[in-house]
Amino acid sequence: MLKTDIAIIGAGPAGLNAAISAAAMGAKVLLLDRDDRAGGQLIKQTHKFFGSRELHASLRGIDIASLLLARVREFDNIDFRLGATVLGYYEDGVITAEYRGNFLKIKADRYVIATGASEKILPFPNNDLPGVYGAGAVQTLTNVYGVLPGKRVIMVGSGNIGLIVSYQLLQAGVQVAGIVEAAPGIGGYLVHAAKIRRAGVPIYTSHTIKEAYGDSSVQGAVIWQLDEKWQPLNGTEKDIEADVICIAVGLTPLTELLWQAGCQMKYVPQLGGHVNLRDENLMTSVPGIYVAGDVSGVEEASAAMLEGKLAGLAAAKSLGYSIENYDELWQQAISQLDGLRSGPAGEKIRSGLKMLVR
Amino acid sequence: MRIDEHPVLTFTRGKKVTFYFDGKKIEGYEGEPIAAALHAAGVKVLRHSHKKNRPRGFYCAIGNCSSCLMVVDGVPNVRVCVEKLREGMQVETQKGRGDLIVED
Amino acid sequence: MLTKTGVPTAQELDRVTPTRHRLEQGPVAIIECFQQIPCNPCFLSCKQGAIQEFSDINDLPVLDDSKCTGCGICIANCPGLAIFVVDYSYSPDEGLVKLPYEFLPVPEIDAQVDALDREGRIAGKGRVVKVQRFKGQERTPVVWLAVPKDLVMSVRNIKVGGQSHAR
């Protein structure tokens, strides 16, 4: 049995920050990630981040991942294991993991669950054809492995992921035939939209995909227009040739461990699905289990970094560890989070979070 | 197709290895996911669904969704989007659910 | 409408465009940022103090064009790539547009390239005068493009070597 003060599951923007802030207070940290690269989805984010200087604004996600990793490596009290897939949470507060072919049992006094989220799918005929890929999947293929998904892409969804991945596909030399958005307006940041518009990519708002077609893989799709009641309009069909269709219709939290641990959950569509109740320290209804990042509500990575900080600080403090300026650090994280969520772009998140305070 | 030059990124690849897709020799780079190597070689169909025999490719590419299950070195239901490529691997299109391996 | 098309309207652009008089004096930034999002690197990067301090991180940037020298450091630091510098004083019949360009190939000096508008349409030809790389933001080169004066306010992108980015 591996014993530690705090086990952190997931080494993305949330988990890395949780590890850093808990370790800085002196806690013994075990940081686990199933991937063999640290940084979670930061490793494919080639665009610059928004936010403030404290949140590494203007730096690219890939560079933020390197910075955080270097910081984690400075701590002797962080046992960082990549390639460790956590399998389950048990009644006695033990988690198990598969680690390079070995079976691990781990008992931590505190857990920070930072497992992130996964991509949603959209129902339409032939959505199971090879070539229909999650937008994030295509981003991984292109930006992490340097393999092109195809020659010409239809992007479904104009949230930040749809917009950013479209831009990154253009950078990789892939054509983007257009972005299809069911809502009457663009979902993501308009500066991202402007970037791809000036590269000549059309955005079809109030449109959805009617069907994909192709024999053994995608050869194109038919899109059509939606009326004010989101009903498709016959006669508005448009056939677009493409060998890839990217689905960017949102993410849903990867909450399996929270369910297993018996955390109280609630369905909050604004946050991407079922998420846990939490207190101001990001502790769930199960004492000792904290959350940070997309697993507790899908948001931007900047928010995940701050939640990680917060959860790491609080978990360490609850074990009696201290740091001189704890209150200041805690307050800083809280007010930076408030700042990120306070504008019009954060309205959806604010309304979702209101439903979750314990 | 692979990216040689990129405005933001540089790609460091492992050593070149050969592996087999349904018996056919293909080249890829050691340590990259099998799915990436197959895709670079133009292979998109990774398995066939068990009821309707429909072709399937990957979907999430990070090990979440189980769309990319293949038979690798005789073992079925391997998520090739996260399984790393090694020299000489036998990768086969999976048809249906995949059989349990019973050890003697 | 910007939220529908991703392309700012004439009215929106008017709000961020300096006076004719200021434009003719020399290089000045045009901040095409019309949506409140949590972001402030433009303010932080400006060494002239020309971008007003944000009281809230969600504020829209406000430019004091009397302080702006058109140096372009904000172009490379804006995560949204939403800032451009225009210079009507460049020559008697050409103006300069400085724009962020994160694509390959990066154009050569003196290259003739297609000048694109905000919808990616070819508006005319431009000549690359300089490619500037700011420290720490080397992967966002800033291309200085000389275009006929009547295109300065519409050209916001380039197409190099007859190929669009969307190849």
PDB file of C-alpha atoms in Angstrom, chain B residues 2 4 12-20 25-32 37 40-41 85-89:
ATOM      1  CA  ARG B   2       2.605  14.206 -41.514  1.00  0.00           C
ATOM      2  CA  ASP B   4       7.069  18.688 -41.518  1.00  0.00           C
ATOM      3  CA  THR B  12      10.429  15.319 -32.123  1.00  0.00           C
ATOM      4  CA  ARG B  13       9.713  11.811 -33.281  1.00  0.00           C
ATOM      5  CA  GLY B  14      11.016   8.489 -32.083  1.00  0.00           C
ATOM      6  CA  LYS B  15      13.021   6.178 -34.262  1.00  0.00           C
ATOM      7  CA  LYS B  16      11.411   4.833 -37.411  1.00  0.00           C
ATOM      8  CA  VAL B  17       9.937   1.372 -36.967  1.00  0.00           C
ATOM      9  CA  THR B  18       7.982  -1.027 -39.110  1.00  0.00           C
ATOM     10  CA  PHE B  19       4.806  -2.724 -37.981  1.00  0.00           C
ATOM     11  CA  TYR B  20       2.025  -4.671 -39.626  1.00  0.00           C
ATOM     12  CA  LYS B  25       4.013  -3.619 -43.628  1.00  0.00           C
ATOM     13  CA  ILE B  26       3.730   0.025 -42.538  1.00  0.00           C
ATOM     14  CA  GLU B  27       6.246   2.500 -41.151  1.00  0.00           C
ATOM     15  CA  GLY B  28       5.707   4.658 -38.138  1.00  0.00           C
ATOM     16  CA  TYR B  29       7.631   6.236 -35.280  1.00  0.00           C
ATOM     17  CA  GLU B  30       8.326   4.426 -32.061  1.00  0.00           C
ATOM     18  CA  GLY B  31       6.320   5.726 -29.133  1.00  0.00           C
ATOM     19  CA  GLU B  32       3.602   7.468 -31.096  1.00  0.00           C
ATOM     20  CA  ALA B  37       0.881   5.960 -37.259  1.00  0.00           C
ATOM     21  CA  ALA B  40      -0.403   8.998 -41.194  1.00  0.00           C
ATOM     22  CA  ALA B  41      -0.401   5.965 -43.486  1.00  0.00           C
ATOM     23  CA  LEU B  85       3.849   1.874 -31.340  1.00  0.00           C
ATOM     24  CA  ARG B  86       6.753  -0.568 -31.143  1.00  0.00           C
ATOM     25  CA  GLU B  87       8.836  -2.318 -33.777  1.00  0.00           C
ATOM     26  CA  GLY B  88       7.168  -5.324 -35.341  1.00  0.00           C
ATOM     27  CA  MET B  89       3.717  -4.935 -33.792  1.00  0.00           C
TER      28      MET B  89
END
